[in-house]
Amino acid sequence: EIYTLSLHDALPIWSAMALLLCVLMLASCTPKAENPTGEQTTAGETAQKQNRSDTKIRRTQEEKDKGWKIFPDMGVKYLMDSAVWKANGAYLYTDLVGNTSDEKSKVYSGSHYNLITSKMNEALNALYADKSLSEKELIAKEAEILKEMKPLFGVYTLRKALVEGKDYGEITRFPENEILFEDEEYITLMATAPYDEKGLDGEEKTAYKTLWEDVKKIRKSMVVERPLTLAETLGSLNIGEFRSLDLEGKEVKLGDIFKENKVTMVNIWATFCPPCREELPDIAKLGKEMKEKGVAVLGIVGDTEEGTDENLEEAKKLLNDAKAEYVNLVRSENMNTIIEYTAGYPTTFFVNSEGKIIGAAFVGGQSEETFKKAIEALLK
């Protein structure tokens, strides 16, 4: 699936630079960080929040086919014209923003869509091909190029306590910010900009006008509620009954793994994602070390699919290189249900023997120490 920021829709606009590709592939591919970009909840809080079965932020397969996008961590659902956004994907720059775990981050979660020109595209390709630049220099030059983008729209969920009395535009970088939802903790905004085709020509101008017109339709389709945690979105699903195939084609029932262990660490990853690959050896090592304590690891490879061999051999090779001996599953209909509510690759969460999600969920590559601390806290 192709084109814009939704957890399963992707378009590699530029051929270079794996990290940018991860952003565009909408699996967020968050780098390894000591402060994880993922929700942090205690087991008690998780238990209290798992009953959001009445959430409106779900979608049927029919809605998905029509172009409905869901962002549970923003509590937002909206309809994008699939044909329009796919056809103009070469002019799109999309990104995920925010930090659900950092209480000091004004942006809890968000995404934005901007239009880039062919000239900017060429400049970015040249930039990423320049191996002489340090990471700091590359980021600075990239920002210089991207500041000329034409904003289309964004959706931002902000921490209310940190933004009261502040100019929302300074936070979102969009001049127009409409409040869609507000409670004691969060404010969710639809961020837009006035129509401005200055500096565009030919197909760029046509693409911009077409996308800008659809933004107005997107606004009318918006469904908004309080942001959901991963435990809340998956809490109403009986994932213990879910089934898929392992990488050798053998059927696996998740509940059979869960019930045999005190804690199961579920790692959702993809072969194209550098942070995913980077953390595989740590996860493999951790799984072996903690097996005697009643801990298991279960992997879900998001860019494989039941019934095809796509990326299957690459996944096997990466796991073999990492000395990962734990079960990994291909993407089946059941696994799609789980992946749909995650915020990016890699995502890691924990399940108890009864199949209930417990503790913290992490989005982004983590260190062995971070995972070990989380597991030990759950075992206590």
XYZ file of C-alpha atoms in Angstrom:
380
model
C 0.000 0.000 0.000
C 1.294 3.402 -0.847
C 1.290 7.046 -0.191
C 0.989 8.785 3.109
C 1.284 8.688 6.865
C -0.804 5.824 8.069
C 0.677 2.888 9.850
C 0.461 0.594 6.847
C 0.652 2.965 3.875
C 3.943 3.871 2.269
C 5.771 5.539 -0.566
C 9.566 5.758 -0.807
C 9.723 9.227 -2.348
C 13.523 9.312 -2.337
C 15.791 6.413 -3.101
C 18.510 7.375 -0.635
C 18.866 7.413 3.113
C 17.270 4.542 4.999
C 16.035 6.652 7.890
C 14.018 8.927 5.642
C 12.653 5.902 3.873
C 11.453 4.586 7.213
C 9.619 7.832 7.897
C 7.957 7.705 4.501
C 7.168 4.032 4.925
C 5.054 5.142 7.790
C 6.280 2.627 10.087
C 8.057 5.384 11.846
C 11.289 3.415 12.200
C 12.178 5.305 15.351
C 15.907 5.226 16.221
C 17.206 3.619 19.403
C 16.783 5.949 22.354
C 17.195 5.789 26.093
C 13.928 7.713 26.385
C 11.596 5.549 24.284
C 9.017 7.130 22.026
C 6.256 4.933 23.344
C 3.547 4.989 25.927
C 4.562 4.249 29.495
C 1.890 2.841 31.776
C 2.027 0.761 34.910
C 0.354 -2.620 34.965
C -2.396 -1.193 37.175
C -3.085 1.678 34.810
C -3.139 -0.704 31.887
C -5.711 -2.905 33.567
C -7.946 0.103 34.153
C -7.638 1.345 30.572
C -8.223 -1.839 28.649
C -11.989 -1.470 28.339
C -12.249 1.105 25.553
C -14.183 -1.346 23.376
C -16.549 1.477 22.404
C -13.781 3.437 20.678
C -14.697 5.052 17.362
C -11.102 4.814 16.160
C -11.441 1.489 14.420
C -11.991 0.698 10.758
C -13.430 -2.128 8.727
C -11.658 -3.590 5.714
C -14.170 -1.760 3.525
C -13.272 1.550 5.186
C -9.579 0.800 4.805
C -10.059 0.131 1.093
C -11.840 3.478 0.737
C -8.945 5.355 2.332
C -9.920 5.792 5.975
C -6.866 6.389 8.193
C -6.724 5.773 11.923
C -4.304 7.173 14.499
C -5.289 5.688 17.878
C -2.508 7.523 19.745
C -4.106 10.799 18.577
C -7.667 9.532 18.839
C -8.266 10.489 15.205
C -9.853 8.857 12.182
C -10.335 10.475 8.772
C -10.980 9.725 5.116
C -8.357 10.516 2.483
C -9.102 10.030 -1.200
C -6.764 7.107 -1.897
C -6.562 7.772 -5.632
C -5.732 11.460 -5.132
C -2.986 11.005 -2.530
C -1.455 7.999 -4.253
C -1.335 9.744 -7.626
C 0.456 12.739 -6.106
C 2.726 10.813 -3.763
C 5.894 11.976 -5.510
C 5.197 15.494 -4.189
C 4.522 14.471 -0.586
C 6.681 14.718 2.497
C 5.069 13.195 5.576
C 6.323 12.720 9.107
C 5.354 11.513 12.563
C 5.986 13.846 15.483
C 5.577 13.897 19.247
C 6.594 11.725 22.162
C 3.945 9.898 24.147
C 6.407 8.906 26.874
C 8.174 12.230 27.466
C 6.064 14.264 29.871
C 8.060 17.366 28.901
C 7.153 17.117 25.208
C 4.423 19.585 24.218
C 3.389 17.321 21.332
C 2.001 14.040 22.603
C 1.553 12.643 19.107
C 1.006 13.968 15.626
C 1.534 13.731 11.897
C 1.863 16.273 9.129
C 1.704 16.358 5.349
C 3.601 18.799 3.154
C 4.237 19.238 -0.550
C 7.777 19.262 -1.894
C 8.903 20.364 -5.342
C 11.027 18.480 -7.853
C 13.855 20.918 -7.142
C 13.708 20.129 -3.423
C 13.613 16.437 -4.238
C 16.805 16.745 -6.293
C 18.491 18.754 -3.538
C 17.610 16.102 -0.960
C 18.924 13.282 -3.135
C 22.193 15.155 -3.611
C 22.389 15.807 0.121
C 21.901 12.166 1.076
C 24.516 11.096 -1.483
C 27.142 13.328 0.149
C 29.036 10.940 2.440
C 31.374 13.665 3.701
C 28.733 15.237 5.948
C 28.408 14.507 9.637
C 24.961 13.572 10.955
C 24.626 17.040 12.507
C 25.529 18.757 9.231
C 23.148 16.566 7.258
C 20.229 17.320 9.589
C 20.921 21.060 9.425
C 21.113 21.091 5.607
C 18.016 18.921 5.340
C 16.074 21.360 7.537
C 17.218 24.240 5.326
C 15.795 22.512 2.262
C 12.576 21.377 3.906
C 11.661 24.790 5.298
C 10.488 25.713 1.786
C 7.845 22.966 1.750
C 4.216 23.877 1.093
C 2.172 22.848 4.156
C -0.975 20.839 3.462
C -2.263 19.808 6.874
C -1.351 18.189 10.136
C -3.068 16.647 13.137
C -1.475 17.247 16.527
C -2.396 16.033 20.005
C -0.803 18.328 22.583
C -0.327 18.032 26.335
C -2.721 20.671 27.590
C -0.776 21.620 30.707
C 2.288 22.481 28.605
C 0.587 24.560 25.917
C -1.999 26.663 27.736
C -1.561 30.307 26.807
C 0.865 29.488 24.009
C 0.574 30.114 20.286
C -0.326 26.756 18.748
C 1.202 27.868 15.456
C 4.642 28.025 17.045
C 4.245 24.369 17.959
C 2.657 22.972 14.787
C 4.370 25.360 12.305
C 0.975 25.785 10.627
C -0.727 29.230 10.744
C -4.277 27.918 11.196
C -5.054 25.591 14.111
C -8.576 24.393 14.867
C -9.352 22.567 18.117
C -10.995 19.226 17.361
C -10.920 17.746 20.861
C -10.110 18.972 24.339
C -10.264 17.516 27.830
C -8.288 18.008 31.034
C -5.149 16.406 29.584
C -5.125 16.772 25.804
C -5.875 19.178 22.980
C -6.111 17.788 19.449
C -5.735 20.218 16.554
C -6.331 20.192 12.811
C -3.494 22.353 11.475
C -3.752 23.906 8.010
C -2.416 26.756 5.884
C -4.073 29.165 3.383
C -3.877 28.228 -0.286
C -0.580 29.463 -1.706
C 0.713 28.174 -5.034
C 3.535 30.721 -5.258
C 6.757 29.129 -6.457
C 5.017 26.132 -8.009
C 4.655 25.399 -11.689
C 3.201 22.774 -14.003
C 2.465 19.429 -12.382
C 3.537 20.701 -8.967
C 0.823 23.337 -9.021
C -1.776 20.791 -10.154
C -0.764 18.347 -7.437
C -0.865 21.039 -4.771
C -4.324 22.257 -5.786
C -5.713 18.719 -5.930
C -4.340 17.772 -2.513
C -5.357 21.070 -0.936
C -8.942 20.572 -2.137
C -9.049 17.121 -0.588
C -7.846 18.518 2.757
C -11.205 20.309 3.059
C -12.973 16.978 2.587
C -10.673 15.356 5.137
C -11.704 17.953 7.711
C -15.387 17.162 7.174
C -14.726 13.451 7.674
C -12.800 13.843 10.967
C -13.785 11.564 13.852
C -12.013 12.514 17.071
C -11.924 11.249 20.640
C -9.476 11.011 23.530
C -6.133 9.402 22.523
C -5.880 5.670 23.126
C -2.948 3.709 24.490
C -1.888 0.479 22.818
C -3.348 -1.452 25.758
C -6.688 0.268 25.203
C -6.819 -0.379 21.480
C -5.813 -4.015 21.795
C -7.460 -4.594 25.164
C -10.869 -5.395 23.702
C -9.373 -7.959 21.314
C -8.826 -11.547 22.367
C -5.328 -11.751 20.901
C -4.744 -15.054 22.683
C -7.018 -16.628 20.069
C -5.132 -15.044 17.162
C -3.263 -17.316 14.792
C -0.579 -16.895 12.163
C 2.228 -18.829 10.486
C 5.843 -18.839 11.560
C 8.578 -18.256 8.985
C 8.635 -21.969 8.167
C 4.904 -22.089 7.466
C 3.829 -23.740 10.724
C 0.599 -22.464 12.322
C 1.025 -20.796 15.704
C -1.698 -19.798 18.161
C -0.569 -16.828 20.244
C -2.377 -18.076 23.335
C -0.257 -21.242 23.372
C 2.849 -19.086 23.801
C 1.272 -16.706 26.304
C -0.078 -19.358 28.688
C 3.294 -21.115 28.949
C 5.075 -17.962 30.157
C 4.697 -15.349 32.868
C 5.581 -12.585 30.413
C 5.781 -12.627 26.617
C 7.629 -9.800 24.913
C 6.024 -9.077 21.514
C 8.306 -7.277 19.054
C 6.782 -5.941 15.811
C 9.484 -5.193 13.280
C 10.252 -4.947 9.558
C 13.220 -5.969 7.443
C 13.601 -2.483 5.901
C 13.851 -0.755 9.288
C 17.423 -0.066 10.579
C 16.460 0.364 14.269
C 14.567 -2.923 14.064
C 17.605 -4.748 12.765
C 19.857 -3.044 15.287
C 17.906 -4.246 18.312
C 17.421 -7.854 17.131
C 20.681 -9.175 18.694
C 19.810 -7.574 22.044
C 16.324 -9.062 21.957
C 17.727 -12.472 21.041
C 20.217 -12.336 23.906
C 17.563 -11.155 26.348
C 15.197 -13.944 25.341
C 17.818 -16.583 26.103
C 18.866 -15.004 29.405
C 15.332 -14.677 30.777
C 13.812 -17.904 29.519
C 14.308 -19.619 32.881
C 12.391 -16.795 34.578
C 9.295 -17.542 32.512
C 9.860 -14.963 29.784
C 9.360 -15.599 26.069
C 9.886 -13.445 22.989
C 7.538 -13.404 19.998
C 8.340 -11.515 16.797
C 5.912 -10.274 14.144
C 7.537 -9.375 10.811
C 5.410 -6.544 9.445
C 6.669 -6.610 5.842
C 6.083 -10.314 5.264
C 2.687 -11.659 4.373
C 0.924 -14.980 4.616
C 0.698 -16.633 1.206
C 3.736 -14.906 -0.307
C 7.519 -15.208 -0.047
C 8.115 -11.447 -0.081
C 10.923 -10.489 2.362
C 10.721 -13.951 3.945
C 14.311 -14.975 3.182
C 15.591 -11.550 4.255
C 13.768 -11.896 7.574
C 15.251 -15.360 8.114
C 18.749 -14.089 7.338
C 18.455 -11.147 9.744
C 17.201 -13.397 12.521
C 19.933 -15.939 11.872
C 22.617 -13.230 11.935
C 21.194 -11.960 15.227
C 21.165 -15.528 16.637
C 17.457 -15.087 17.320
C 15.880 -18.464 18.040
C 12.463 -17.257 19.215
C 9.277 -17.631 17.154
C 8.604 -15.031 14.463
C 5.288 -14.758 12.634
C 4.401 -13.496 9.187
C 1.727 -10.870 8.655
C -1.673 -12.588 8.586
C -5.159 -11.135 8.916
C -4.888 -11.522 12.695
C -1.468 -9.859 12.764
C -2.842 -6.983 10.658
C -5.322 -6.320 13.445
C -2.467 -5.920 15.924
C -0.183 -3.895 13.641
C -3.005 -1.509 12.741
C -2.979 -0.075 16.256
C 0.760 0.337 16.664
C 2.503 3.667 16.125
C 5.516 2.468 14.128
C 8.275 -0.076 13.607
C 9.671 -1.315 15.868
C 6.959 -1.538 18.514
C 7.360 -3.753 21.564
C 4.770 -4.599 24.213
C 4.289 -7.238 26.891
C 1.566 -9.815 27.513
C 0.837 -11.933 30.594
C -0.091 -15.607 30.692
C -3.782 -14.723 30.282
C -3.153 -12.825 27.059
C -3.592 -9.353 28.597
C -1.268 -6.494 27.680
C 0.673 -5.296 30.709
C 3.255 -2.653 31.524
C 4.936 -0.308 29.076
C 4.765 -0.280 25.292
C 7.812 1.011 23.441
C 7.891 2.539 19.973
C 11.414 2.760 18.601
C 14.539 0.678 18.986
C 15.569 0.115 22.595
C 18.620 -1.166 24.410
C 18.809 -4.548 26.107
C 18.979 -2.738 29.452
C 15.730 -0.849 28.809
C 13.847 -4.016 27.908
C 15.357 -5.937 30.831
C 14.267 -3.321 33.349
C 10.737 -3.353 31.953
C 10.506 -7.134 32.133
C 11.944 -7.398 35.623
C 9.432 -4.833 36.866
C 6.596 -6.937 35.397
C 7.939 -10.150 36.936
C 7.811 -8.519 40.360
